[in-house]
Coordinates of C-alpha atoms in Angstrom, one line a residue:
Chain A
X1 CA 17.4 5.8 19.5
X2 CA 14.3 7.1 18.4
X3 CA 15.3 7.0 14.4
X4 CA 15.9 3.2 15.2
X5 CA 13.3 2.2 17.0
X6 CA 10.1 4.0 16.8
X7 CA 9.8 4.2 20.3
X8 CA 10.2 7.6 22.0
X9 CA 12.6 7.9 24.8
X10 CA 10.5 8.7 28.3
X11 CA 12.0 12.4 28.4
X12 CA 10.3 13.3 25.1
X13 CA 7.4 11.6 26.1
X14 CA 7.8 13.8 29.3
X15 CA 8.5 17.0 27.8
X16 CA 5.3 17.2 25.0
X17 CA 2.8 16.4 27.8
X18 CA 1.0 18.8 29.8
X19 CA 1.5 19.5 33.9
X20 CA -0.3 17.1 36.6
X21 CA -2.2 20.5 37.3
X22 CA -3.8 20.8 33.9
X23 CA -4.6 17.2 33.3
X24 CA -7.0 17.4 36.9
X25 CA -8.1 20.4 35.1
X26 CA -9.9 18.5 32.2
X27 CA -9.3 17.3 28.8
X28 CA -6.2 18.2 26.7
X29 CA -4.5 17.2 23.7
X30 CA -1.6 15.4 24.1
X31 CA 0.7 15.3 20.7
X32 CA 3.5 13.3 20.4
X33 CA 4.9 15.1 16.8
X34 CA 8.6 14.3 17.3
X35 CA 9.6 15.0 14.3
X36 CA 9.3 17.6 11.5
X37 CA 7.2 16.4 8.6
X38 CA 5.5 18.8 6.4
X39 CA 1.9 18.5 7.8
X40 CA -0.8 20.6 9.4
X41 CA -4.4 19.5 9.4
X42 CA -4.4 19.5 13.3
X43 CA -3.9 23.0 13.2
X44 CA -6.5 23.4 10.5
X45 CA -9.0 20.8 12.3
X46 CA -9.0 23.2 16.2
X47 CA -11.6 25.5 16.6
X48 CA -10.2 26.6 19.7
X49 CA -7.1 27.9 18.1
X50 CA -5.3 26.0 20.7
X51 CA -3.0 23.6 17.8
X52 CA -0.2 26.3 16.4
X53 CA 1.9 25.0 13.4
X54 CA 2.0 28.5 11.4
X55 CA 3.2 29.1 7.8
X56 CA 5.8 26.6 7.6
X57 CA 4.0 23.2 7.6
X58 CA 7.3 21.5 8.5
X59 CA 7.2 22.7 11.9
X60 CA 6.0 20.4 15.0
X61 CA 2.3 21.6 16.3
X62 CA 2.3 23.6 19.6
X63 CA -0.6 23.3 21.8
X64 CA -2.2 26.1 23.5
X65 CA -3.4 24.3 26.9
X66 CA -5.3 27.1 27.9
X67 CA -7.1 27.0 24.9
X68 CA -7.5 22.8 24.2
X69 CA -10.7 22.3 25.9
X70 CA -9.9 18.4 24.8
X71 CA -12.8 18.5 22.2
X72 CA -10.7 15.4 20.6
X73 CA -11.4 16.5 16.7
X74 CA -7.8 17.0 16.1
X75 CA -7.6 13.1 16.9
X76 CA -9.2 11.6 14.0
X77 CA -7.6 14.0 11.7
X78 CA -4.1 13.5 12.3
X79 CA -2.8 11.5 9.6
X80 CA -0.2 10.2 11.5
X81 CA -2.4 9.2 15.0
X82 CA 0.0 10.9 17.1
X83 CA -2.5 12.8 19.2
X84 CA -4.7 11.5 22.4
X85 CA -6.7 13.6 25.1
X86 CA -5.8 13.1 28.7
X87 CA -8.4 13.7 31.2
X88 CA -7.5 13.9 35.0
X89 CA -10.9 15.9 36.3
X90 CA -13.0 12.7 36.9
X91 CA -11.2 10.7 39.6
X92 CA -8.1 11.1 42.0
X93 CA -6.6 7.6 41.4
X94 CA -7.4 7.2 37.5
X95 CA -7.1 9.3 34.2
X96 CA -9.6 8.8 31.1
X97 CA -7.4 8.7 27.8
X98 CA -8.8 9.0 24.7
X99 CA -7.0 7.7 21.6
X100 CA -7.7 7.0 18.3
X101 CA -8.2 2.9 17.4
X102 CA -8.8 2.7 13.5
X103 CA -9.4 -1.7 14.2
X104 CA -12.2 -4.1 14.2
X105 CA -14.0 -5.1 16.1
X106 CA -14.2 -2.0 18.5
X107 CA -14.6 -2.4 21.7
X108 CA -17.8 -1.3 23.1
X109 CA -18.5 0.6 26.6
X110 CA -17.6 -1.4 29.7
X111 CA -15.1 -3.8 28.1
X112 CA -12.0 -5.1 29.6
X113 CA -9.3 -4.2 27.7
X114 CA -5.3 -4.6 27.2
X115 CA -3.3 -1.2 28.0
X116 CA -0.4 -1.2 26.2
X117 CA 2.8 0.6 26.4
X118 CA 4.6 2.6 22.9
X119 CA 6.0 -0.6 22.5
X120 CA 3.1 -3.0 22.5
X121 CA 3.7 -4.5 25.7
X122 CA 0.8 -4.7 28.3
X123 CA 0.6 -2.9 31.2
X124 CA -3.0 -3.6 32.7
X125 CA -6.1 -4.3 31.5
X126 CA -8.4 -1.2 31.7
X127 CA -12.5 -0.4 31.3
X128 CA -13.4 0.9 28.0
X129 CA -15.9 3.8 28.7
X130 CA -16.5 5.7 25.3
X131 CA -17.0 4.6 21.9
X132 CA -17.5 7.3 19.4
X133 CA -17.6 6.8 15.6
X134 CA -19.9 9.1 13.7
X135 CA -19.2 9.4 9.9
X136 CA -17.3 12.9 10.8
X137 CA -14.8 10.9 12.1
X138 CA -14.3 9.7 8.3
X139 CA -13.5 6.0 10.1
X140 CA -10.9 6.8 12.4
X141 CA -13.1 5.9 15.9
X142 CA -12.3 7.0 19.1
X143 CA -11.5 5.3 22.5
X144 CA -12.1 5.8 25.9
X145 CA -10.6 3.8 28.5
X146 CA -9.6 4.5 32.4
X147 CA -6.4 3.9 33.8
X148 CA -4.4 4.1 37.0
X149 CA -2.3 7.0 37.3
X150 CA 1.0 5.2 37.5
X151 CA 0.6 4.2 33.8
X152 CA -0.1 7.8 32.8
X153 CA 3.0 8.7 30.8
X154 CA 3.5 4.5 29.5
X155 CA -0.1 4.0 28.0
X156 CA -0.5 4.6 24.1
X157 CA -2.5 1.9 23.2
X158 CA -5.2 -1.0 23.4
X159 CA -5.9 -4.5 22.6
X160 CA -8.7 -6.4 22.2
X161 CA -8.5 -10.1 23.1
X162 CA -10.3 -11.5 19.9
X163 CA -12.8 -14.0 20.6
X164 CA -11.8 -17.0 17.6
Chain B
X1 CA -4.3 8.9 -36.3
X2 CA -5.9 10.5 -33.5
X3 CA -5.9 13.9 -33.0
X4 CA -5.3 16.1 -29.6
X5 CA -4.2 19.3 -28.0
X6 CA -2.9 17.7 -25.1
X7 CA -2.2 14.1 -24.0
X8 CA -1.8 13.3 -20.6
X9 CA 0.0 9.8 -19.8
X10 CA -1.3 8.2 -17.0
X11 CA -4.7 8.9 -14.9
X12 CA -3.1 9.1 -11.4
X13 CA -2.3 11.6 -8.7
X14 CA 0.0 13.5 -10.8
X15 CA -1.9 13.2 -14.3
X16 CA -5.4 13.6 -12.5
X17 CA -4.2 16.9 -11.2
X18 CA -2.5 18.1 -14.6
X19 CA -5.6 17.2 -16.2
X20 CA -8.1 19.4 -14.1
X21 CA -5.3 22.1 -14.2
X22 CA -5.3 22.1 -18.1
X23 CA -8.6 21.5 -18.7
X24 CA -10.0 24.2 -16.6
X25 CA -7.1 26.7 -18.6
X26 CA -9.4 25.6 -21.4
X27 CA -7.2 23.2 -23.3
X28 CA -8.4 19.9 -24.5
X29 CA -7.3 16.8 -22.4
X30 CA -6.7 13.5 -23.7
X31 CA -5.7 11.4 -20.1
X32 CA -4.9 8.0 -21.4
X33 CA -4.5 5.6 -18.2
X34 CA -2.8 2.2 -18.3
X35 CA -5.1 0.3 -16.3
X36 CA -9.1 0.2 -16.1
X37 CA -10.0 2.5 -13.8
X38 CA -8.9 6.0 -12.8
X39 CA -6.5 7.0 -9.4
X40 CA -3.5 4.9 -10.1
X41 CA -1.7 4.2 -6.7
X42 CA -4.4 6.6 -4.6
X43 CA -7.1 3.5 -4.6
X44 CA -5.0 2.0 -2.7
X45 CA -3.6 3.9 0.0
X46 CA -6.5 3.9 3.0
X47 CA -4.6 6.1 4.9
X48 CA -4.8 9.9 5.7
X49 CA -2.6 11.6 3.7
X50 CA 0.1 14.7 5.4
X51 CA 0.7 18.1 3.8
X52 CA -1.6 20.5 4.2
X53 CA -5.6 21.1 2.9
X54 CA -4.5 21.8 -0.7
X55 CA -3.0 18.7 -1.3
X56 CA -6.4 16.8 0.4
X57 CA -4.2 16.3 3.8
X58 CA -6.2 14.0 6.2
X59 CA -8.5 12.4 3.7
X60 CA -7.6 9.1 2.8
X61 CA -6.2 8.7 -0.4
X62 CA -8.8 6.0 -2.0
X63 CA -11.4 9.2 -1.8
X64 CA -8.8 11.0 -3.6
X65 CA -9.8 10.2 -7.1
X66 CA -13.4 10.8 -6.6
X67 CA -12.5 14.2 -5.3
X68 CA -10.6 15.0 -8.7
X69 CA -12.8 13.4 -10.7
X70 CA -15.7 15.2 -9.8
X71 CA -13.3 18.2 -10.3
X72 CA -12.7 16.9 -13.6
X73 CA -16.4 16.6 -14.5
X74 CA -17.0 20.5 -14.4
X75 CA -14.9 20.8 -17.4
X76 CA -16.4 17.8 -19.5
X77 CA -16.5 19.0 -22.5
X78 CA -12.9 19.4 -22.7
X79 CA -11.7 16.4 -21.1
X80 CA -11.5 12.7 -23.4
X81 CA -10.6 9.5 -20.6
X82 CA -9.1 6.4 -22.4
X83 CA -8.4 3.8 -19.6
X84 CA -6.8 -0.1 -20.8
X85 CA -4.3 2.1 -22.9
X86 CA -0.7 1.1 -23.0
X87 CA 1.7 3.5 -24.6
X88 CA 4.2 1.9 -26.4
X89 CA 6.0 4.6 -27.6
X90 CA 6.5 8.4 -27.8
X91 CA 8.2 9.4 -31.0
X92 CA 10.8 12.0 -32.0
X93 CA 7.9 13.1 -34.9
X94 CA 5.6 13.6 -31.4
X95 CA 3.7 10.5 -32.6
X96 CA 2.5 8.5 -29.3
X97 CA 1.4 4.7 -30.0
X98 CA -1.1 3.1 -28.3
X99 CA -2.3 -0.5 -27.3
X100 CA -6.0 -0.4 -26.2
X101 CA -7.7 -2.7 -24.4
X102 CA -4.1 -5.2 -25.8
X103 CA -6.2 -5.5 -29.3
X104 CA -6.3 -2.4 -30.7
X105 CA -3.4 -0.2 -31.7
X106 CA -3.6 3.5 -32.7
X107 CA -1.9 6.5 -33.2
X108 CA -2.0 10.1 -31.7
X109 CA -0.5 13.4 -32.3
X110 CA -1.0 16.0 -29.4
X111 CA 0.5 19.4 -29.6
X112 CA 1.8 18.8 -26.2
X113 CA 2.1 16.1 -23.7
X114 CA 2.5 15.8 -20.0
X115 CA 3.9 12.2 -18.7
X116 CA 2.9 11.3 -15.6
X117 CA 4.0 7.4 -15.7
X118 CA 4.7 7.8 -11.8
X119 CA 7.0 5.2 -10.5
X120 CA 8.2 1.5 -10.0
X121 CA 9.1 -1.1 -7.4
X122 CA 12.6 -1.5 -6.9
X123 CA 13.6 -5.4 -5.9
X124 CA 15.9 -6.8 -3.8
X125 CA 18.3 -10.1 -4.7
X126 CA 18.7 -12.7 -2.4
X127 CA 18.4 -16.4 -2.6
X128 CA 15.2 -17.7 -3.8
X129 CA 13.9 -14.3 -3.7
X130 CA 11.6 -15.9 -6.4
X131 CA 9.6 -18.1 -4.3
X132 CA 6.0 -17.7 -4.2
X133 CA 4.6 -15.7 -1.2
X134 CA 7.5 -13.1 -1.6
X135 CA 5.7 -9.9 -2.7
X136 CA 6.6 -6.3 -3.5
X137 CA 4.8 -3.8 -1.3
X138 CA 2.5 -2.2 -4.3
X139 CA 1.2 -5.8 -4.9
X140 CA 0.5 -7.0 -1.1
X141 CA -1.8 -3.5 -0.9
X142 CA -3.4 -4.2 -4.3
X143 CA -4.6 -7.8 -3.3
X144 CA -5.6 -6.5 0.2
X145 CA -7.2 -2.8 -0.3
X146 CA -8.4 -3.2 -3.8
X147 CA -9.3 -7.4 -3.9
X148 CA -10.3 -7.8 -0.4
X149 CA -7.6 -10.7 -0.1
X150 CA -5.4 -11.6 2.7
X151 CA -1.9 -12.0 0.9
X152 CA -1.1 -14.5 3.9
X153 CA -1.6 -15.1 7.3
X154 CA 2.3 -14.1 8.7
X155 CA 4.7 -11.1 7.0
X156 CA 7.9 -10.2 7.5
X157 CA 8.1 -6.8 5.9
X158 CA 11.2 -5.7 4.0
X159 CA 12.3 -1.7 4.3
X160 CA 10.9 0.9 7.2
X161 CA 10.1 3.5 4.2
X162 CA 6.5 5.3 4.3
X163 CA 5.6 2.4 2.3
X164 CA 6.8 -0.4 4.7
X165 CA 5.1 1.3 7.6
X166 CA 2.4 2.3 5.9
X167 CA 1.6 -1.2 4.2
X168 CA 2.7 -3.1 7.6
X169 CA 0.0 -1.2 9.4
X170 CA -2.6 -1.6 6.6
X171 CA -1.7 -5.4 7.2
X172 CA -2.8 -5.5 10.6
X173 CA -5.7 -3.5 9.6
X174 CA -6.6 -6.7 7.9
X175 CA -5.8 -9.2 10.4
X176 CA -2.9 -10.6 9.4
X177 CA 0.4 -10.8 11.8
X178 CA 3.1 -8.9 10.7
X179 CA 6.2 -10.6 12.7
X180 CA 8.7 -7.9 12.1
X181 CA 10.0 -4.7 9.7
X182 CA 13.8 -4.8 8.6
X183 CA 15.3 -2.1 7.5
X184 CA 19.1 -2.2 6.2
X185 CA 19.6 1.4 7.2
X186 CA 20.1 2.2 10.4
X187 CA 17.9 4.4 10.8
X188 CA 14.0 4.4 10.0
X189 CA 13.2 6.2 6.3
X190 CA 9.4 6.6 6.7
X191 CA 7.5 9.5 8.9
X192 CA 8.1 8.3 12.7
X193 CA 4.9 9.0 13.1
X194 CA 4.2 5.8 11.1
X195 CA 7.1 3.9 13.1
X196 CA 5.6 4.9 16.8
X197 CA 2.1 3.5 15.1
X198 CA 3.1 0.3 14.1
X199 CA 5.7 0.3 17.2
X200 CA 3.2 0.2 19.7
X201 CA 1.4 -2.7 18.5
X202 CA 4.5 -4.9 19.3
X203 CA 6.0 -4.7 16.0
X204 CA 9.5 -4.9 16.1
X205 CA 11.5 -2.5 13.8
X206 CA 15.3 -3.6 13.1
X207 CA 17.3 -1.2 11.6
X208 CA 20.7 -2.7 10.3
X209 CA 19.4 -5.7 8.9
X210 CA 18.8 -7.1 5.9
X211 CA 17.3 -10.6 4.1
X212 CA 20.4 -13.0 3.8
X213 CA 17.9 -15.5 2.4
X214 CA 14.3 -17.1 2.2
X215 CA 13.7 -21.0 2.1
X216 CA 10.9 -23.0 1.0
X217 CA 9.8 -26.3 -1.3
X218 CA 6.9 -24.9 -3.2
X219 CA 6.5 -21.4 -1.3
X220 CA 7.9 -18.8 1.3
X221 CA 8.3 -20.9 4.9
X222 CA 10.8 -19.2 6.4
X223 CA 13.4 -16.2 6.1
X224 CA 16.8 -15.5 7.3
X225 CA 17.6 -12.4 8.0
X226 CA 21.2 -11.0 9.5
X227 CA 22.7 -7.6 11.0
X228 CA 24.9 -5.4 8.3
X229 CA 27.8 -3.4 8.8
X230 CA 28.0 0.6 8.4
X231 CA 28.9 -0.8 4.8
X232 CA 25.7 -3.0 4.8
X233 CA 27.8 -6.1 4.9
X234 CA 25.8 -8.7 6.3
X235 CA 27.4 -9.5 10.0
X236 CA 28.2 -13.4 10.2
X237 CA 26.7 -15.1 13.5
X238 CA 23.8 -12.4 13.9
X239 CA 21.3 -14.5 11.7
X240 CA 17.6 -14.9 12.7
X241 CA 14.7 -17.3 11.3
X242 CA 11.3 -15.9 10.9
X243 CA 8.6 -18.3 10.3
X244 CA 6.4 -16.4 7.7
X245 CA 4.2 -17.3 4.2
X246 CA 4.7 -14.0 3.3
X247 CA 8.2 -11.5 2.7
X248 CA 6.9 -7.7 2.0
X249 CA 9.7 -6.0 0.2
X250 CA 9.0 -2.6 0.2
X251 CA 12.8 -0.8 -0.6
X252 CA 11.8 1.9 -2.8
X253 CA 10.5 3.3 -5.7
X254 CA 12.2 4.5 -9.1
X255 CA 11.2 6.7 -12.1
X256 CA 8.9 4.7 -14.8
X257 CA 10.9 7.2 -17.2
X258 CA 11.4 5.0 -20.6
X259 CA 9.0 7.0 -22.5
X260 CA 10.6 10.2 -21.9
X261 CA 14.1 9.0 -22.5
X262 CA 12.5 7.2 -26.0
X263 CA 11.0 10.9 -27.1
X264 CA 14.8 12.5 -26.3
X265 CA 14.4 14.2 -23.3
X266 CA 17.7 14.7 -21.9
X267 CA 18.2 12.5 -18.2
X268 CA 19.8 12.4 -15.5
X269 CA 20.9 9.5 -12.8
X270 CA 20.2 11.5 -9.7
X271 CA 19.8 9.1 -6.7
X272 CA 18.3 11.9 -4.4
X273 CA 15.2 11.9 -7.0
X274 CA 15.7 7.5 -6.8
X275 CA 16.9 7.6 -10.7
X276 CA 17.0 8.7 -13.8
X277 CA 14.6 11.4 -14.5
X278 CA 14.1 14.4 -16.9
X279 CA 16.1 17.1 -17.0
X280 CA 13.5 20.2 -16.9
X281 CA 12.6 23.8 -16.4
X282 CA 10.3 25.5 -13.1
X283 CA 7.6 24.3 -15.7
X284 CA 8.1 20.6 -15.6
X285 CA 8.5 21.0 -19.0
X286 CA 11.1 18.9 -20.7
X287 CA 14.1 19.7 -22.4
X288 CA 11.7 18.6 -25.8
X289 CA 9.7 21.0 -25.9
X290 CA 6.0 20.6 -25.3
X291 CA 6.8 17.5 -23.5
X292 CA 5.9 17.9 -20.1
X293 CA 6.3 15.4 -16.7
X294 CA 5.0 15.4 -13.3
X295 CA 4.8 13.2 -10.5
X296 CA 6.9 10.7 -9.4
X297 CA 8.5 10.2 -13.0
X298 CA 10.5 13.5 -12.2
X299 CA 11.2 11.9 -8.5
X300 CA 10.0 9.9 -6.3
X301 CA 8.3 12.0 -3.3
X302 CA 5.2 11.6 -1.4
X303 CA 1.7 11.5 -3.5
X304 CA 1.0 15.1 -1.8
X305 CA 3.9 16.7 -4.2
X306 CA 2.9 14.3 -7.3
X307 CA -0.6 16.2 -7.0
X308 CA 1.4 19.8 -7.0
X309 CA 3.7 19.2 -9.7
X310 CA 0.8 17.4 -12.0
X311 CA -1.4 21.2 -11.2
X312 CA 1.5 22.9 -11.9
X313 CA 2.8 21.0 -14.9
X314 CA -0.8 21.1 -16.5
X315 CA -1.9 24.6 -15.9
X316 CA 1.8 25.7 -17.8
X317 CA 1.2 23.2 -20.9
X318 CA -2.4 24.6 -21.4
X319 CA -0.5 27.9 -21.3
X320 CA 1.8 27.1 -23.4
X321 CA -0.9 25.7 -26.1
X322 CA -2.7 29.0 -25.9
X323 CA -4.8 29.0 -22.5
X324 CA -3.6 31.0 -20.4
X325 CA -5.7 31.8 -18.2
X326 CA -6.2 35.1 -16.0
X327 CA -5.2 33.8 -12.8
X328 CA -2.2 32.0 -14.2
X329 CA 0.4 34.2 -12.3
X330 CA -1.2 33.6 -9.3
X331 CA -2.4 29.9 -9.9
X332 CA 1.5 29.3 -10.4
X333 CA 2.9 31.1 -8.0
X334 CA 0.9 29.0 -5.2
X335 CA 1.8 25.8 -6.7
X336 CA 5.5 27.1 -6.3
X337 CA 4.7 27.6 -3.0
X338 CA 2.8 24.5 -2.4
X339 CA 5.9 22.9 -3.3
X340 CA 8.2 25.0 -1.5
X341 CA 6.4 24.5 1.9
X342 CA 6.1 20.6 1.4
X343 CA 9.8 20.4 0.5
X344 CA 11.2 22.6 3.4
X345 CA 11.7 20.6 6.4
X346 CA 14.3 17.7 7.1
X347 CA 12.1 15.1 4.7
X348 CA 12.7 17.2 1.7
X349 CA 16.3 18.5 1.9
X350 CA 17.4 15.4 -0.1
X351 CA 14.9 16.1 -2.6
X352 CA 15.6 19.4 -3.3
X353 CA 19.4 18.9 -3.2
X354 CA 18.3 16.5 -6.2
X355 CA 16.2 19.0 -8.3
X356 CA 19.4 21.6 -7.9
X357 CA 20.5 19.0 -10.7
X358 CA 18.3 18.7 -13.0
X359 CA 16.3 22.1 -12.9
X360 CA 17.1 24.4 -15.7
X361 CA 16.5 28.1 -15.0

């Protein structure tokens, strides 16, 4: 279904993402590299050595969670966005995701904005609580936002509602 | 009639590449380019590119040509740019004509050549597929990314490609709704990477479909699209209107190959390289000899590989003319590899299966 869609199926979202455990740990990278494309600047991006694609560039990255200290560079240098940091250490009942949002306007800290789902659909609305864009970042910016743990393994995305 | 050691036809990925290649062997590079300014497709494509570091992987491809350029400027003495030229022919005597700047017409004679015409949009034919508002892909990204102009306010976009994805994505970038992406195959073509991007904005992808026809007085209002068959016979009774000013088609790309095939290079109709390309050597040289081609004109791949090949076939065409420089072995043997590595997964088992056709040992 994946090949027709675009939309991953919720085991393959289940099997790429890290244990409950490590999430409450702190901030990991989260890939979602389905499928083998010759392409490695993730790997090449970690200083952690905690991204593993090795010699043939065709193979999906690994991550090394005892490595990822969720530093997020790897983020803004995927080509194809397909990586976000999960971060269950600051609250019992929420998670902090970071994605990358390559859109204007950005949001700014302490906006209400729309969660979506991998298929665009909205799940909640959620705070925005970082904004980071320096010029490293090369213009892919990076979002913050706080959600309920329920929507954990649905949320991939956010939407502003545009003031006309 | 001009004189030159080696021409390079066309200033983009590919010839940009072939030129710093050569004119770092120490041969002296004639790139004449088509339109007015350097980078052909790269000044255009805002996104990150894939592959790895060598081939600029995650920088976007409109800093591409400033990257090479500035590559290009440490060997300046050797390197002649010539942008506004057309060439209108390539001759069995090795004469190329020129039109530059659509006044003047001249001649040259280079000792070698490598073409690096890259590639053209193929169509699609439906009814009224001539109404105003219905654009190829390469046009809706020039007006946007290089013009700054919204192409319209509401696109349906036509094949699920790189380019489709890629261009949809680029659309919302701007602003603009795109309502939906068709794809007649039932499956996605592009990088699912691209497909999960665009997905999870809420844009439907159909696989299986196809444009059965657009209406409109004066320009694009509306278009019908239907379900196909494992044939790609349209399904009767599956029809769907879309309201749009705007119909993307984005089904491919095919080799811009006529001056090769005018200079009597032998060709080939392989569809796995999208069609007819030169039959060649690991060299990218031609079976004329001296005449070289890289890029897209010896298939259609991803910009990544049009960089490789245009290194590749430049640094063997200096070679060939004399320059052969003392890292050639190795130069070429990573190039090979460059290659190899970008062609080795799923994406590039068609690809190769195409080269096994036309390659020459």
């Amino acid at each position: 279904m994946f090949e027709k869609t675009g939309v991953p199926s919720k085991e393959m979202v289940r099997e790429i993402f890290p244990s409950i455990d490590r999430i409450n740990k702190g901030p990991v990278a989260v890939i979602e590299c389905y499928k083998e494309i010759p392409c490695n600047p993730c790997q090449t991006a970690c200083k952690y050595d905690a991204i593993h694609v090795g010699e043939d560039i065709n193979h999906r990255p690994e991550v090394n969670r005892d490595n990822c200290i969720g530093c997020a560079i790897c983020l803004s240098k995927c080509p194809g966005l397909a990586i976000m940091i999960v971060d269950g250490s600051k609250s019992e009942e929420t998670v902090q995701i970071r994605i990358p949002f390559e859109f204007y306007p950005l949001p700014k800290e302490g906006d209400t904005v729309k969660a979506l789902d991998r298929e665009g659909n909205v799940l909640t609305d959620v705070k925005v609580v970082k904004v980071l864009n320096p010029k490293s970042f090369d213009r892919t910016p990076l979002v913050t936002f706080e959600i309920d743990r329920e929507y954990l393994y649905d949320v991939r995305n956010i939407r502003l509602e545009v003031q006309p | 009639m001009k004189q030159a050691e080696l021409v390079i036809i066309g200033g983009g990925p590919a010839g940009l590449c072939a030129a710093v290649s050569a004119a770092s062997s120490g041969a002296k590079v004639l790139i004449l380019e088509r339109n007015n300014a350097l980078g052909g497709q790269l000044v255009k494509q805002t996104h990150m590119f894939f592959g790895s570091e060598k081939q600029y992987a995650s920088t976007r491809g409109i800093d591409i040509p400033n990257i090479l350029l500035n590559e290009l400027d440490k060997y300046k003495e050797n390197v002649e740019i010539m942008t506004d030229c057309t060439i209108v022919g390539m001759f069995e005597d090795g004469v190329i004509t020129v039109i530059h700047k659509e006044d003047k017409y001249f001649k040259v004679k280079p000792e070698a050549v490598v073409v690096a015409t890259g590639a053209f949009e193929k169509s699609l034919v439906f009814p009224n597929n001539d109404l105003p508002g219905i654009y190829g892909a390469g046009a809706v990204q020039t007006l946007m990314n290089v013009h700054g102009v919204k192409p319209g306010d509401r696109v349906l976009m036509v094949g699920a490609g790189n380019i489709g994805l890629i261009v949809s994505y680029q659309l919302m970038q701007a602003g603009v709704k795109v309502v939906g992406i068709l794809d007649a195959a039932p499956q996605i073509g592009g990088y699912l990477v691209h497909a999960s991007k665009v997905r999870r904005m809420g844009v439907p992808i159909l696989t299986s479909h196809t444009v059965k026809e657009a209406i409109g007085t004066d320009c694009i209002e509306k278009a019908i699209v239907c379900e196909v068959d494992n044939k790609f016979q349209p399904i009767p009774g599956t029809e769907q209107e879309f309201d749009v000013d705007v119909l993307c088609i984005s089904v491919g790309l095919t080799p811009l190959n006529e001056l090769l095939a005018m200079r009597g290079c032998e060709m080939k109709f392989v569809p796995q390289l999208s069609g007819s390309v030169p039959v060649r050597n690991e060299n990218y040289e031609t079976t004329v000899e001296n005449v070289f081609a890289a890029g897209d004109i010896t298939g259609v791949e991803e910009a990544s590989a049009a960089m490789v090949e245009g290194y590749l076939a430049g640094l063997c065409a200096a070679a060939k003319l004399g320059h052969k420089s003392d890292d050639f072995e190795e130069k070429k043997a990573d190039y090979i590899k460059q290659l190899d590595s970008l062609r080795a997964g799923p994406v590039g088992e068609k690809i190769l299966s195409g080269i096994e056709q036309i390659l020459v040992k």
